[in-house]
Each structure stands twice: as C-alpha cells, then as structure tokens.
Tab-separated table of C-alpha atoms and ligand atoms in Angstrom:
chain	number	residue	atom	x	y	z
C	67	UNK	CA	-0.370	-0.202	0.039
C	68	UNK	CA	1.313	3.522	-0.730
C	69	UNK	CA	2.512	5.156	2.930
C	70	UNK	CA	0.704	8.171	3.291
C	71	UNK	CA	2.047	11.326	2.175
C	72	UNK	CA	3.175	13.964	5.752
C	73	UNK	CA	2.303	17.381	5.581
C	74	UNK	CA	5.005	18.726	4.429
C	75	UNK	CA	4.450	16.774	0.690
C	76	UNK	CA	0.567	17.536	1.036
C	77	UNK	CA	2.035	20.897	1.092
C	78	UNK	CA	4.369	20.870	-1.605
C	79	UNK	CA	2.342	19.211	-3.872
C	80	UNK	CA	-1.048	21.244	-3.177
C	81	UNK	CA	1.459	24.724	-4.042
C	82	UNK	CA	2.502	22.464	-7.523
C	83	UNK	CA	-0.174	20.690	-8.854
C	84	UNK	CA	-3.417	22.745	-7.633
C	85	UNK	CA	-5.321	25.847	-8.670
C	86	UNK	CA	-7.639	27.146	-6.415
C	87	UNK	CA	-10.826	28.521	-7.208
C	88	UNK	CA	-11.267	32.549	-6.540
C	89	UNK	CA	-7.686	32.685	-4.966
C	90	UNK	CA	-4.430	34.583	-6.077
C	91	UNK	CA	-2.122	31.683	-6.551
C	92	UNK	CA	0.864	34.100	-5.427
C	93	UNK	CA	-0.406	34.963	-2.754
C	94	UNK	CA	-1.708	31.666	-1.444
C	95	UNK	CA	1.574	29.966	-2.134
C	96	UNK	CA	3.089	32.197	0.745
C	97	UNK	CA	0.660	31.199	2.978
C	98	UNK	CA	0.716	28.113	4.603
C	99	UNK	CA	-2.615	26.338	3.619
C	100	UNK	CA	-5.095	24.509	5.628
C	101	UNK	CA	-5.533	21.084	4.600
C	102	UNK	CA	-9.083	19.504	6.243
C	103	UNK	CA	-8.569	15.956	7.002
C	104	UNK	CA	-12.180	14.973	8.751
C	105	UNK	CA	-15.552	16.694	9.872
C	106	UNK	CA	-17.783	16.260	13.010
C	107	UNK	CA	-20.866	18.483	13.340
C	108	UNK	CA	-19.664	21.821	12.538
C	109	UNK	CA	-16.326	21.527	12.969
C	110	UNK	CA	-13.785	20.703	10.422
C	111	UNK	CA	-10.703	18.842	11.677
C	112	UNK	CA	-7.290	20.096	9.567
C	113	UNK	CA	-4.255	17.331	9.198
C	114	UNK	CA	-3.141	18.211	12.626
C	115	UNK	CA	-5.913	17.459	14.410
C	116	UNK	CA	-7.076	20.873	14.882
C	117	UNK	CA	-10.643	22.239	15.049
C	118	UNK	CA	-12.728	25.080	13.230
C	119	UNK	CA	-15.905	25.622	13.510
C	120	UNK	CA	-17.199	25.878	10.216
C	121	UNK	CA	-18.398	29.848	9.490
C	122	UNK	CA	-19.250	29.462	6.068
C	123	UNK	CA	-21.030	25.640	5.963
C	124	UNK	CA	-18.178	25.295	2.945
C	125	UNK	CA	-19.606	27.744	1.293
C	126	UNK	CA	-22.818	28.037	1.208
C	127	UNK	CA	-23.503	24.261	1.332
C	128	UNK	CA	-23.479	21.830	4.256
C	129	UNK	CA	-26.763	22.121	6.869
C	130	UNK	CA	-26.954	19.526	9.247
C	131	UNK	CA	-23.410	19.174	9.765
C	132	UNK	CA	-20.657	16.940	8.150
C	133	UNK	CA	-21.053	13.634	8.889
C	134	UNK	CA	-24.626	13.227	9.678
C	135	UNK	CA	-25.204	9.121	10.205
C	136	UNK	CA	-28.220	9.589	8.155
C	137	UNK	CA	-26.618	11.307	4.573
C	138	UNK	CA	-23.232	8.736	5.476
C	139	UNK	CA	-25.775	5.894	5.347
C	140	UNK	CA	-28.000	7.313	2.448
C	141	UNK	CA	-24.539	7.276	0.799
C	142	UNK	CA	-23.225	3.653	1.671
C	143	UNK	CA	-26.664	1.946	0.488
C	144	UNK	CA	-27.125	3.929	-2.841
C	145	UNK	CA	-23.311	2.491	-3.200
C	146	UNK	CA	-23.865	-0.602	-2.872
C	147	UNK	CA	-26.445	-0.389	-6.196
C	148	UNK	CA	-24.902	2.097	-8.379
C	149	UNK	CA	-22.986	4.991	-8.311
C	150	UNK	CA	-24.185	6.446	-11.411
C	151	UNK	CA	-26.839	5.745	-14.492
C	152	UNK	CA	-28.172	8.141	-17.096
C	153	UNK	CA	-31.036	9.856	-17.588
C	154	UNK	CA	-30.998	10.021	-21.611
C	155	UNK	CA	-32.855	7.201	-22.113
C	156	UNK	CA	-33.364	5.692	-18.849
C	157	UNK	CA	-34.437	6.547	-15.366
C	158	UNK	CA	-33.450	5.852	-11.370
C	159	UNK	CA	-35.622	5.648	-8.449
C	160	UNK	CA	-33.549	7.786	-6.578
C	161	UNK	CA	-33.711	10.902	-9.566
C	162	UNK	CA	-37.954	9.889	-9.856
C	163	UNK	CA	-38.581	9.825	-5.735
C	164	UNK	CA	-36.253	13.238	-5.296
C	165	UNK	CA	-38.149	14.906	-8.550
C	166	UNK	CA	-42.005	14.034	-6.363
C	167	UNK	CA	-40.066	15.415	-3.775
C	168	UNK	CA	-39.097	18.804	-4.638
C	169	UNK	CA	-42.373	19.156	-6.363
C	170	UNK	CA	-43.873	18.287	-3.476
C	171	UNK	CA	-41.954	21.333	-1.228
C	172	UNK	CA	-40.703	24.226	-3.652
C	173	UNK	CA	-43.116	27.064	-3.994
C	174	UNK	CA	-46.879	25.623	-5.471
C	175	UNK	CA	-46.957	25.282	-8.728
C	176	UNK	CA	-43.259	24.456	-9.531
C	177	UNK	CA	-43.949	20.998	-11.027
C	178	UNK	CA	-41.321	19.664	-13.198
C	179	UNK	CA	-37.892	19.425	-12.506
C	180	UNK	CA	-34.600	19.264	-14.965
C	181	UNK	CA	-31.750	18.135	-12.983
C	182	UNK	CA	-27.898	19.216	-13.398
C	183	UNK	CA	-24.588	19.193	-11.335
C	184	UNK	CA	-24.335	22.439	-9.915
C	185	UNK	CA	-25.681	26.244	-8.934
C	186	UNK	CA	-24.284	27.638	-12.125
C	187	UNK	CA	-25.292	25.091	-14.126
C	188	UNK	CA	-29.082	24.990	-12.730
C	189	UNK	CA	-29.231	28.824	-13.823
C	190	UNK	CA	-28.100	28.065	-17.179
C	191	UNK	CA	-30.794	25.916	-17.509
C	192	UNK	CA	-33.103	28.106	-16.620
C	193	UNK	CA	-32.052	30.759	-18.935
C	194	UNK	CA	-32.531	28.575	-21.745
C	195	UNK	CA	-35.581	27.521	-21.248
C	196	UNK	CA	-36.769	30.787	-20.445
C	197	UNK	CA	-35.771	31.868	-24.060
C	198	UNK	CA	-37.011	28.544	-26.022
C	199	UNK	CA	-40.157	28.831	-24.176
C	200	UNK	CA	-40.858	32.022	-25.722
C	201	UNK	CA	-39.694	30.779	-28.977
C	202	UNK	CA	-42.292	28.123	-28.583
C	203	UNK	CA	-45.431	30.774	-28.457
C	204	UNK	CA	-45.244	31.754	-31.460
C	205	UNK	CA	-46.383	35.075	-30.681
C	206	UNK	CA	-43.267	36.109	-28.988
C	207	UNK	CA	-41.380	34.077	-31.562
C	208	UNK	CA	-37.285	34.860	-31.291
C	209	UNK	CA	-37.925	38.350	-29.682
C	210	UNK	CA	-37.696	37.696	-26.066
C	211	UNK	CA	-34.450	36.956	-26.008
C	212	UNK	CA	-32.387	38.967	-23.060
C	213	UNK	CA	-32.393	39.020	-19.102
C	214	UNK	CA	-33.421	41.277	-16.614
C	215	UNK	CA	-31.051	40.682	-13.163
C	216	UNK	CA	-29.523	43.419	-10.595
C	217	UNK	CA	-26.379	44.603	-10.472
C	218	UNK	CA	-23.682	43.143	-7.702
C	219	UNK	CA	-26.205	39.837	-8.558
C	220	UNK	CA	-24.126	36.745	-8.804
C	221	UNK	CA	-25.570	33.450	-10.526
C	222	UNK	CA	-21.914	31.773	-11.009
C	223	UNK	CA	-19.626	30.933	-13.189
C	224	UNK	CA	-20.910	29.802	-16.496
C	225	UNK	CA	-20.562	32.232	-19.473
C	226	UNK	CA	-24.665	32.437	-19.716
C	227	UNK	CA	-24.990	32.891	-15.573
C	228	UNK	CA	-21.618	35.721	-15.996
C	229	UNK	CA	-24.111	37.101	-18.766
C	230	UNK	CA	-26.943	37.810	-15.772
C	231	UNK	CA	-24.122	38.836	-13.136
C	232	UNK	CA	-23.362	42.273	-12.405
C	233	UNK	CA	-20.129	42.025	-9.933
C	234	UNK	CA	-16.950	44.099	-11.961
C	235	UNK	CA	-14.307	43.210	-10.101
C	236	UNK	CA	-15.118	39.108	-11.581
C	237	UNK	CA	-16.702	39.552	-14.673
C	238	UNK	CA	-15.359	42.385	-16.166
C	239	UNK	CA	-13.080	40.447	-18.085
C	240	UNK	CA	-15.164	38.808	-19.506
C	241	UNK	CA	-17.998	40.907	-21.197
C	242	UNK	CA	-16.600	40.144	-25.107
C	243	UNK	CA	-17.791	36.350	-24.435
C	244	UNK	CA	-21.051	37.538	-22.808
C	245	UNK	CA	-24.965	38.318	-24.375
C	246	UNK	CA	-25.966	41.394	-23.618
C	247	UNK	CA	-28.562	41.791	-20.765
C	248	UNK	CA	-30.220	44.755	-18.891
C	249	UNK	CA	-29.182	46.142	-15.411
C	250	UNK	CA	-30.999	47.713	-12.565
C	251	UNK	CA	-29.599	48.831	-9.299
C	252	UNK	CA	-30.017	46.761	-6.270
C	253	UNK	CA	-31.584	47.725	-2.940
C	254	UNK	CA	-28.807	48.607	-1.575
C	255	UNK	CA	-30.209	50.256	1.251
C	256	UNK	CA	-26.579	50.941	3.058
C	257	UNK	CA	-25.822	52.231	-0.202
C	258	UNK	CA	-29.189	53.258	-1.906
C	259	UNK	CA	-28.055	54.632	-4.920
C	260	UNK	CA	-30.822	56.830	-5.012
C	261	UNK	CA	-29.415	58.657	-1.340
C	262	UNK	CA	-33.106	57.829	0.168
C	263	UNK	CA	-34.111	55.704	3.007
C	264	UNK	CA	-36.174	53.117	3.958
C	265	UNK	CA	-39.153	53.354	4.909
C	266	UNK	CA	-39.663	56.756	3.591
C	267	UNK	CA	-38.089	55.467	0.273
C	268	UNK	CA	-41.332	53.460	0.165
C	269	UNK	CA	-38.944	51.053	-1.882
C	270	UNK	CA	-38.840	54.064	-5.081
C	271	UNK	CA	-35.640	51.327	-5.980
C	272	UNK	CA	-38.630	49.542	-7.716
C	273	UNK	CA	-40.084	52.281	-10.183
C	274	UNK	CA	-37.176	52.118	-12.352
C	275	UNK	CA	-37.479	48.581	-12.736
C	276	UNK	CA	-40.701	49.426	-13.441
C	277	UNK	CA	-39.470	51.792	-16.254
C	278	UNK	CA	-37.629	49.030	-17.843
C	279	UNK	CA	-40.201	46.544	-17.543
C	280	UNK	CA	-43.154	48.830	-19.440
C	281	UNK	CA	-40.758	49.748	-21.956
C	282	UNK	CA	-38.705	46.762	-23.275
C	283	UNK	CA	-40.854	43.870	-21.693
C	284	UNK	CA	-40.754	42.689	-25.836
C	285	UNK	CA	-37.512	41.773	-25.646
C	286	UNK	CA	-37.313	40.227	-22.043
C	287	UNK	CA	-37.175	36.504	-21.614
C	288	UNK	CA	-36.890	37.045	-18.035
C	289	UNK	CA	-36.020	38.538	-14.440
C	290	UNK	CA	-33.327	37.026	-13.101
C	291	UNK	CA	-33.008	37.535	-8.739
C	292	UNK	CA	-31.755	35.909	-6.344
C	293	UNK	CA	-35.145	35.859	-3.446
C	294	UNK	CA	-34.805	37.849	-0.501
C	295	UNK	CA	-30.324	38.480	-0.385
C	296	UNK	CA	-27.866	39.027	-2.848
C	297	UNK	CA	-26.032	36.759	-1.187
C	298	UNK	CA	-22.234	36.948	-2.922
C	299	UNK	CA	-22.956	40.700	-3.674
C	300	UNK	CA	-21.964	40.768	0.020
C	301	UNK	CA	-25.398	39.584	1.550
C	302	UNK	CA	-27.684	43.000	0.287
C	303	UNK	CA	-30.999	42.037	1.736
C	304	UNK	CA	-34.609	43.007	0.222
C	305	UNK	CA	-36.899	44.620	2.375
C	306	UNK	CA	-40.101	42.736	3.114
C	307	UNK	CA	-42.736	42.808	-0.149
C	308	UNK	CA	-39.455	43.723	-2.480
C	309	UNK	CA	-40.131	40.468	-4.191
C	310	UNK	CA	-43.414	39.984	-4.430
C	311	UNK	CA	-43.837	43.367	-5.899
C	312	UNK	CA	-41.265	42.339	-8.756
C	313	UNK	CA	-43.046	38.952	-9.494
C	314	UNK	CA	-46.176	41.569	-9.833
C	315	UNK	CA	-44.685	43.198	-12.043
C	316	UNK	CA	-42.849	40.453	-14.383
C	317	UNK	CA	-46.619	38.896	-14.397
C	318	UNK	CA	-48.175	42.128	-15.453
C	319	UNK	CA	-45.363	42.474	-18.435
C	320	UNK	CA	-45.505	39.044	-19.282
C	321	UNK	CA	-41.425	38.525	-18.238
C	322	UNK	CA	-40.949	34.929	-16.490
C	323	UNK	CA	-39.470	35.239	-12.901
C	324	UNK	CA	-36.838	33.225	-12.497
C	325	UNK	CA	-35.436	32.483	-9.001
C	326	UNK	CA	-32.011	31.077	-8.535
C	327	UNK	CA	-32.443	29.899	-4.937
C	328	UNK	CA	-28.869	28.123	-5.237
C	329	UNK	CA	-27.750	30.102	-1.624
C	330	UNK	CA	-31.204	30.848	0.124
C	331	UNK	CA	-32.938	27.489	-0.479
C	332	UNK	CA	-33.123	24.830	1.906
C	333	UNK	CA	-33.931	26.718	4.837
C	334	UNK	CA	-31.033	29.540	5.163
C	335	UNK	CA	-33.436	31.703	5.522
C	336	UNK	CA	-36.039	29.474	8.063
C	337	UNK	CA	-38.390	29.071	5.385
C	338	UNK	CA	-37.553	25.868	2.616
C	339	UNK	CA	-37.441	28.454	0.150
C	340	UNK	CA	-36.613	32.292	0.690
C	341	UNK	CA	-39.399	32.804	-2.156
C	342	UNK	CA	-41.993	31.369	0.718
C	343	UNK	CA	-41.764	34.128	2.802
C	344	UNK	CA	-43.111	36.216	0.320
C	345	UNK	CA	-45.899	33.798	-0.818
C	346	UNK	CA	-43.797	34.419	-4.476
C	347	UNK	CA	-44.284	31.531	-7.018
C	348	UNK	CA	-41.208	32.492	-9.921
C	349	UNK	CA	-41.945	31.450	-13.321
C	350	UNK	CA	-38.047	28.794	-12.820
C	351	UNK	CA	-36.314	28.166	-9.868
C	352	UNK	CA	-32.647	27.097	-9.691
C	353	UNK	CA	-31.752	24.877	-6.727
C	354	UNK	CA	-28.395	23.266	-5.611
C	355	UNK	CA	-25.155	24.161	-2.626
C	356	UNK	CA	-28.441	22.786	-0.229
C	357	UNK	CA	-29.627	20.454	-1.774
C	358	UNK	CA	-27.842	17.196	-0.345
C	359	UNK	CA	-27.156	18.847	2.567
C	360	UNK	CA	-23.544	19.914	1.217
C	361	UNK	CA	-22.554	16.190	0.100
C	362	UNK	CA	-22.467	15.887	-3.359
C	363	UNK	CA	-22.755	17.983	-6.255
C	364	UNK	CA	-25.703	18.375	-7.870
C	365	UNK	CA	-28.438	21.063	-8.942
C	366	UNK	CA	-32.059	21.279	-10.119
C	367	UNK	CA	-33.956	23.834	-11.931
C	368	UNK	CA	-37.702	24.004	-11.383
C	369	UNK	CA	-40.816	25.405	-13.058
C	370	UNK	CA	-44.481	25.300	-14.076
C	371	UNK	CA	-46.487	23.045	-15.925
C	372	UNK	CA	-47.136	26.251	-18.879
C	373	UNK	CA	-43.430	26.207	-19.113
C	374	UNK	CA	-43.136	22.486	-19.052
C	375	UNK	CA	-46.238	22.448	-21.972
C	376	UNK	CA	-44.276	24.607	-24.468
C	377	UNK	CA	-42.012	22.000	-25.073
C	378	UNK	CA	-44.176	19.224	-26.118
C	379	UNK	CA	-44.904	17.955	-29.634
C	380	UNK	CA	-44.206	15.689	-32.574
C	381	UNK	CA	-40.770	15.428	-32.018
C	382	UNK	CA	-40.025	16.785	-35.502
C	383	UNK	CA	-41.331	19.606	-34.926
C	384	UNK	CA	-37.733	20.003	-32.168
C	385	UNK	CA	-39.896	21.525	-29.838
C	386	UNK	CA	-37.293	18.929	-27.150
C	387	UNK	CA	-34.834	20.629	-24.480
C	388	UNK	CA	-31.233	19.643	-26.086
C	389	UNK	CA	-29.615	19.858	-22.684
C	390	UNK	CA	-28.040	17.547	-20.316
C	391	UNK	CA	-24.590	16.942	-18.070
C	392	UNK	CA	-22.883	13.390	-18.276
C	393	UNK	CA	-24.032	12.489	-14.388
C	394	UNK	CA	-27.404	14.370	-14.749
C	395	UNK	CA	-29.974	12.811	-11.796
C	396	UNK	CA	-26.619	11.131	-10.663
C	397	UNK	CA	-28.418	8.489	-7.909
C	398	UNK	CA	-26.145	8.996	-5.329
C	399	UNK	CA	-26.528	12.484	-5.376
C	400	UNK	CA	-30.248	12.637	-5.282
C	401	UNK	CA	-30.053	9.355	-2.303
C	402	UNK	CA	-28.313	11.700	-0.217
C	403	UNK	CA	-30.716	14.406	-1.429
C	404	UNK	CA	-33.881	12.544	-0.175
C	405	UNK	CA	-31.891	11.507	3.029
C	406	UNK	CA	-31.587	15.574	3.301
C	407	UNK	CA	-35.072	16.191	3.096
C	408	UNK	CA	-35.754	13.724	5.658
C	409	UNK	CA	-33.852	15.581	8.173
C	410	UNK	CA	-35.669	18.486	7.907
C	411	UNK	CA	-38.931	16.463	8.883
C	412	UNK	CA	-37.466	14.221	11.133
C	413	UNK	CA	-35.209	16.856	13.305
C	414	UNK	CA	-38.160	19.311	12.805
C	415	UNK	CA	-34.829	21.795	10.925
C	416	UNK	CA	-36.952	25.064	10.360
C	417	UNK	CA	-38.679	25.507	13.631
C	418	UNK	CA	-35.212	24.950	15.128
C	419	UNK	CA	-33.673	27.502	12.582
C	420	UNK	CA	-36.292	30.016	13.094
C	421	UNK	CA	-35.283	30.285	17.093
C	422	UNK	CA	-31.422	30.392	16.283
C	423	UNK	CA	-32.354	33.274	13.811
C	424	UNK	CA	-33.360	35.321	16.738
C	425	UNK	CA	-30.465	34.164	18.965
C	426	UNK	CA	-28.372	35.209	15.876
C	427	UNK	CA	-29.811	38.246	15.405
C	428	UNK	CA	-29.126	39.227	19.590
C	429	UNK	CA	-25.446	38.057	19.410
C	430	UNK	CA	-24.609	40.341	16.471
C	431	UNK	CA	-25.760	43.293	18.570
C	432	UNK	CA	-22.609	44.026	20.028
C	433	UNK	CA	-20.905	44.450	17.016
C	434	UNK	CA	-22.639	47.168	15.454
C	435	UNK	CA	-20.834	49.089	18.130
C	436	UNK	CA	-17.608	48.251	16.936
C	437	UNK	CA	-15.638	51.424	15.289
C	438	UNK	CA	-15.434	50.216	11.461
C	439	UNK	CA	-18.827	48.100	11.645
C	440	UNK	CA	-20.568	50.308	9.064
C	441	UNK	CA	-23.938	47.796	8.331
C	442	UNK	CA	-24.821	44.341	9.773
C	443	UNK	CA	-27.562	42.468	6.987
C	444	UNK	CA	-28.940	39.390	8.326
C	445	UNK	CA	-31.021	37.312	6.670
C	446	UNK	CA	-31.717	34.173	8.364
C	447	UNK	CA	-29.241	32.828	9.468
C	448	UNK	CA	-27.339	34.403	6.201
C	449	UNK	CA	-24.840	37.441	7.304
C	450	UNK	CA	-23.011	39.983	6.481
C	451	UNK	CA	-21.174	42.668	8.485
C	452	UNK	CA	-19.941	45.117	5.584
C	453	UNK	CA	-16.913	46.766	7.506
C	454	UNK	CA	-15.725	50.275	6.726
C	455	UNK	CA	-12.532	52.364	7.469
C	456	UNK	CA	-14.629	55.219	8.175
C	457	UNK	CA	-18.139	54.874	9.730
C	458	UNK	CA	-19.452	58.483	9.548
C	459	UNK	CA	-18.638	58.988	6.075
C	460	UNK	CA	-19.266	54.800	4.932
C	461	UNK	CA	-15.261	55.035	3.636
C	462	UNK	CA	-14.632	51.861	2.579
C	463	UNK	CA	-11.530	50.195	3.244
C	464	UNK	CA	-9.361	50.388	-0.352
C	465	UNK	CA	-8.979	46.407	-1.712
C	466	UNK	CA	-5.143	46.676	-1.246
C	467	UNK	CA	-6.179	46.531	2.952
C	468	UNK	CA	-7.464	43.383	2.434
C	469	UNK	CA	-9.740	43.428	5.465
C	470	UNK	CA	-11.885	40.946	5.129
C	471	UNK	CA	-9.239	38.986	4.505
C	472	UNK	CA	-7.173	39.433	7.317
C	473	UNK	CA	-9.934	39.398	9.613
C	474	UNK	CA	-10.441	35.800	8.519
C	475	UNK	CA	-7.008	34.973	9.130
C	476	UNK	CA	-7.032	36.365	12.684
C	477	UNK	CA	-10.484	34.789	12.992
C	478	UNK	CA	-8.991	31.140	12.053
C	479	UNK	CA	-6.402	31.253	14.582
C	480	UNK	CA	-9.481	31.581	17.000
C	481	UNK	CA	-10.443	28.121	15.756
C	482	UNK	CA	-13.317	29.745	13.135
C	483	UNK	CA	-13.581	29.035	9.212
C	484	UNK	CA	-14.755	32.065	7.339
C	485	UNK	CA	-14.211	33.467	3.714
C	486	UNK	CA	-15.158	37.454	3.299
C	487	UNK	CA	-16.460	38.655	0.205
C	488	UNK	CA	-14.018	41.894	0.078
C	489	UNK	CA	-14.941	43.813	2.815
C	490	UNK	CA	-17.961	42.471	3.615
C	491	UNK	CA	-17.147	39.246	6.939
C	492	UNK	CA	-19.347	36.349	5.956
C	493	UNK	CA	-21.242	34.226	8.508
C	494	UNK	CA	-23.801	31.477	7.567
C	495	UNK	CA	-22.980	28.766	9.780
C	496	UNK	CA	-24.833	25.467	9.325
C	497	UNK	CA	-28.464	24.856	10.305
C	498	UNK	CA	-27.480	22.047	12.679
C	499	UNK	CA	-25.318	24.954	14.924
C	500	UNK	CA	-26.002	24.561	18.867
C	501	UNK	CA	-26.429	27.913	20.682
C	502	UNK	CA	-23.440	27.821	22.520
C	503	UNK	CA	-21.667	27.048	18.763
C	504	UNK	CA	-23.167	30.177	18.026
C	505	UNK	CA	-22.330	32.644	20.530
C	506	UNK	CA	-18.814	31.243	20.284
C	507	UNK	CA	-18.378	32.002	16.615
C	508	UNK	CA	-19.898	35.546	17.426
C	509	UNK	CA	-17.829	35.882	20.029
C	510	UNK	CA	-14.582	34.559	17.926
C	511	UNK	CA	-16.009	37.039	14.885
C	512	UNK	CA	-16.067	39.938	17.282
C	513	UNK	CA	-12.745	39.726	18.311
C	514	UNK	CA	-11.460	39.233	15.262
C	515	UNK	CA	-12.554	41.949	13.433
C	516	UNK	CA	-11.869	44.186	16.748
C	517	UNK	CA	-8.553	43.467	16.688
C	518	UNK	CA	-7.822	43.997	12.572
C	519	UNK	CA	-9.429	47.134	12.681
C	520	UNK	CA	-7.422	48.535	15.480
C	521	UNK	CA	-4.286	47.165	13.826
C	522	UNK	CA	-5.165	48.101	10.478
C	523	UNK	CA	-5.977	51.946	11.943
C	524	UNK	CA	-2.519	51.716	14.113
C	525	UNK	CA	-0.058	50.576	10.776
C	526	UNK	CA	-2.062	53.515	8.843
C	527	UNK	CA	-1.304	56.227	11.117
C	528	UNK	CA	2.577	55.147	10.821
D	721	LIG	C1	-26.803	32.855	-5.523
D	721	LIG	C2	-25.988	31.917	-6.284
D	721	LIG	N1	-26.603	31.270	-7.942
D	721	LIG	C3	-25.327	30.677	-8.186
D	721	LIG	C4	-24.058	30.288	-7.802
D	721	LIG	C5	-23.264	29.635	-8.320
D	721	LIG	O1	-23.321	28.315	-7.891
D	721	LIG	P1	-21.778	26.742	-7.990
D	721	LIG	O2	-20.823	27.594	-7.040
D	721	LIG	O3	-22.917	26.154	-7.727
D	721	LIG	O4	-21.263	26.587	-9.551
D	721	LIG	C6	-23.832	30.568	-6.473
D	721	LIG	C7	-22.651	30.341	-5.431
D	721	LIG	O5	-22.363	30.724	-4.451
D	721	LIG	C8	-24.831	32.031	-5.928
D	721	LIG	O6	-24.364	31.829	-4.704
C-alpha cells in the first residue's frame, strides 16, 4: 500500500499541482494552506487535528453538519446498488423520488424538475428554458431573448450565468463573451443608489425596474433574481414586500420570474425557500448547494406546468429541450438529497432554525458598536458585516487593505473558518449549529474584527 504523504509533502504538492478557485495563487503560495482531513457536526478538522467551526458551511452547502449519520448511511446504501447511471434514455429511483419530493416542498405551482450539477448549470438551464419557452409560444417568437438582472448579482461562473451577473471584479474581463442584458440598481439600502432611506423611500428603487419592464418587456425573456438576499454581492438584503412587487411586475409585463435559490434554498432564510416568505411562485427556480445537505454536487431547475407544456409536441417539431450533462440525476446525489429532506422532517430543522435566527440577531448586537462595522445585514442564518474605514462617511477600505482577508486570518487562529466577500465579513453557519456554538462563532468574529481593524488603524497612522 502507498505510504500516507506527510503534511510537508501535501503542502508542497498543493502548491505545485493545485489551482484554487477565486484565489490569487501567488498569495496562496506564501501562506500555509489549511488542509482539511475530517469533519464532525459544525467542525472541520485539519491534518494536524486542529478543530475549526465551519463558519461558511463549507461555502454555503452544509446544512445538518458534517458526517451526519443519516446522510452517510444514504450514500453507503446507494453505493451498494449503483453509483451512477444516465437519465438519457433511462431513469433511476432516487431521481424519480427526489423530483416528486421537490415539487411537494417547492413554492406551489412548480411541478417539473430538470437536474444538473451545480448552481451555475441550474441557472444556465433556467435561462435556456426561458428563451426557448418564448420561442415556442409563437406570438412572441424570437423576440424575447434577453434578461433583466440586478447590479452586483451573482448567478455562477459559466458564461450564460456570468452574462446575468453584475460583479465587475469577477466579470469585467469576460465581457467580450457575454450576451447583452439589462441591469437594474439593487436595493442596497446602506449605499442607496437613489440616496434615499427606508422606509420613507417606499422602495422607490422598484420604480426604475417598472420603467424598464414597461419599455422593454417585448425583449425580455425573464428577470433573474436572488430572492430576499443578494448573497455574493455582500449579503444585500431586500425589504419585505420587494420580491412580491417584482413578481407582480413580471406577471403584468409577461416576463418570466427566475428565482435563483442556489444560496437561499433549503432553510437558510428560515423557510425551505426564500420565495415562500413572500408567497411568491417564480416561473423557474434554480437550486443546488444545500440540496444534498452539502454532500454531493447536484442541482435542479424547477418550473411550472405551463412552461413544461410549451416543450411538448411531435419529435419533428424539435421542441425538445436539447440540454443535459453526463451526471444529470446522479443516483448517489439524489439518494443523499432525499435523506437530507427527510432530516428536515425528523429533526424539525426549520422550527429550530427560526429560534436560532433570533439568537443570532441578538448575538450580533454588540458588533454594531465596533468602530469599523458600517452595516450588519441578516437574512435568516445568512449574515454580512460590512466593514468601513470611516463609519461616518461610510468610506470603504481600499482593496489593498485586504481587511476581510485579514479578519478571516485572525478568526482562523481563534478556531473559526470564514470567507469574506471583499470588505464584507460573511457568517453562514450550518443550520444544525447549537446556540452555544453560535455564540462562540460570533465571539471569535467580534475579537477578530476588533483586533484587525485596530491594527489597520495603527498601521495607517505609522
Ligand atoms: C445565488 C447563487 N447562484 C449561483 C451560484 C453558483 O453556484 P455554483 O458555485 O454551485 O456553480 C451561487 C454560488 O455561490 C450563488 O450564490
């Protein structure tokens, strides 16, 4: 048997062979990489046996903790039958059962499930379905082929998804590859693009959206939105009623509403899906991340009967949806997703999450007093803490201050793993986190922000 590589060897191989996502590798090569070996509940354990609280739910995927016995069992049980078979020309039991289950828990009216592999592909599927749907409803044929989206939106890294994104830092370079879209201002209350204040603004940021829809609806196949919270934008939360108003406008102007629930789905906001807070049914809904409880890459795009039926017809009308991936409907992923949904029932996950949201909100209060905490945004168990150089003027830290990165490094020493979004510190614990662990997470975060922002202040004075 091959000898287990030493830690030094692993680090050397990591630096030599691995290219990490969203990472400046020159910086990475200077740092000691964290190599995770095991997990247990909300903890990640590295090769040296050091334990860290998983403050990002392993980038927003984990729900019930690591090594949950029911999820481990589901994977092993399915492995005893088969790991993978295709949905092209065949079906499989876990994929069938999961599709049925998803339509049961999804916003009412979403009746069909198309599988893919990750959040980006679920979004690609939604965009393509929307365009093809309009083509096949002949009176709008060929016209409705672009999308409305919010600035700062993040819907994934494949080219179609990037076309409807709006984060300059990530996407500007790829502009030559992207299809044209229409952008609207996001409801970013802390830095309101209209310089207004909620609630006296009466959500005036929706007016320009209505104007776009009224003028350009003939070109618009859909409006894609992250419901309730633009996560990767820096956890920009929407006020109550915002999404419902967007739904009404999309219906009025015959533009499909595409809800990207990749980050918000599966209990993160306190309900199974964020749309359910507003009683909204989108026309298409993209899900992934928490779908398998953070165990396997699996995604799905859900849609209505109306859209599904527009794709039916004799073969030679060529209305089929010509899209699919090798691992579409992977039985291992679907089996663990079924077990994941079962845990919501057996452990009463959503009811528990709701009480944790209240505790988290209370625990975060002391952070408001810190000198460099500009804004704290909370939606369910999704938290964004925007750090600013000057709280009065809201002057942001410049990118080279690397403030988020440095706070994360201090938190790691304290035993908490987080990953910032620029100057926004993100906390996104697994839903199964206990109240004590939640308090510990926030405590470490408080210390890390206080220490690092003070150090930055002192360095600046020097
Ligand atoms: C809202 C949203 N949509 C899509 C994606 C892309 O998902 P994936 O990274 O699985 O492709 C993400 C990822 O963070 C996301 O937050």
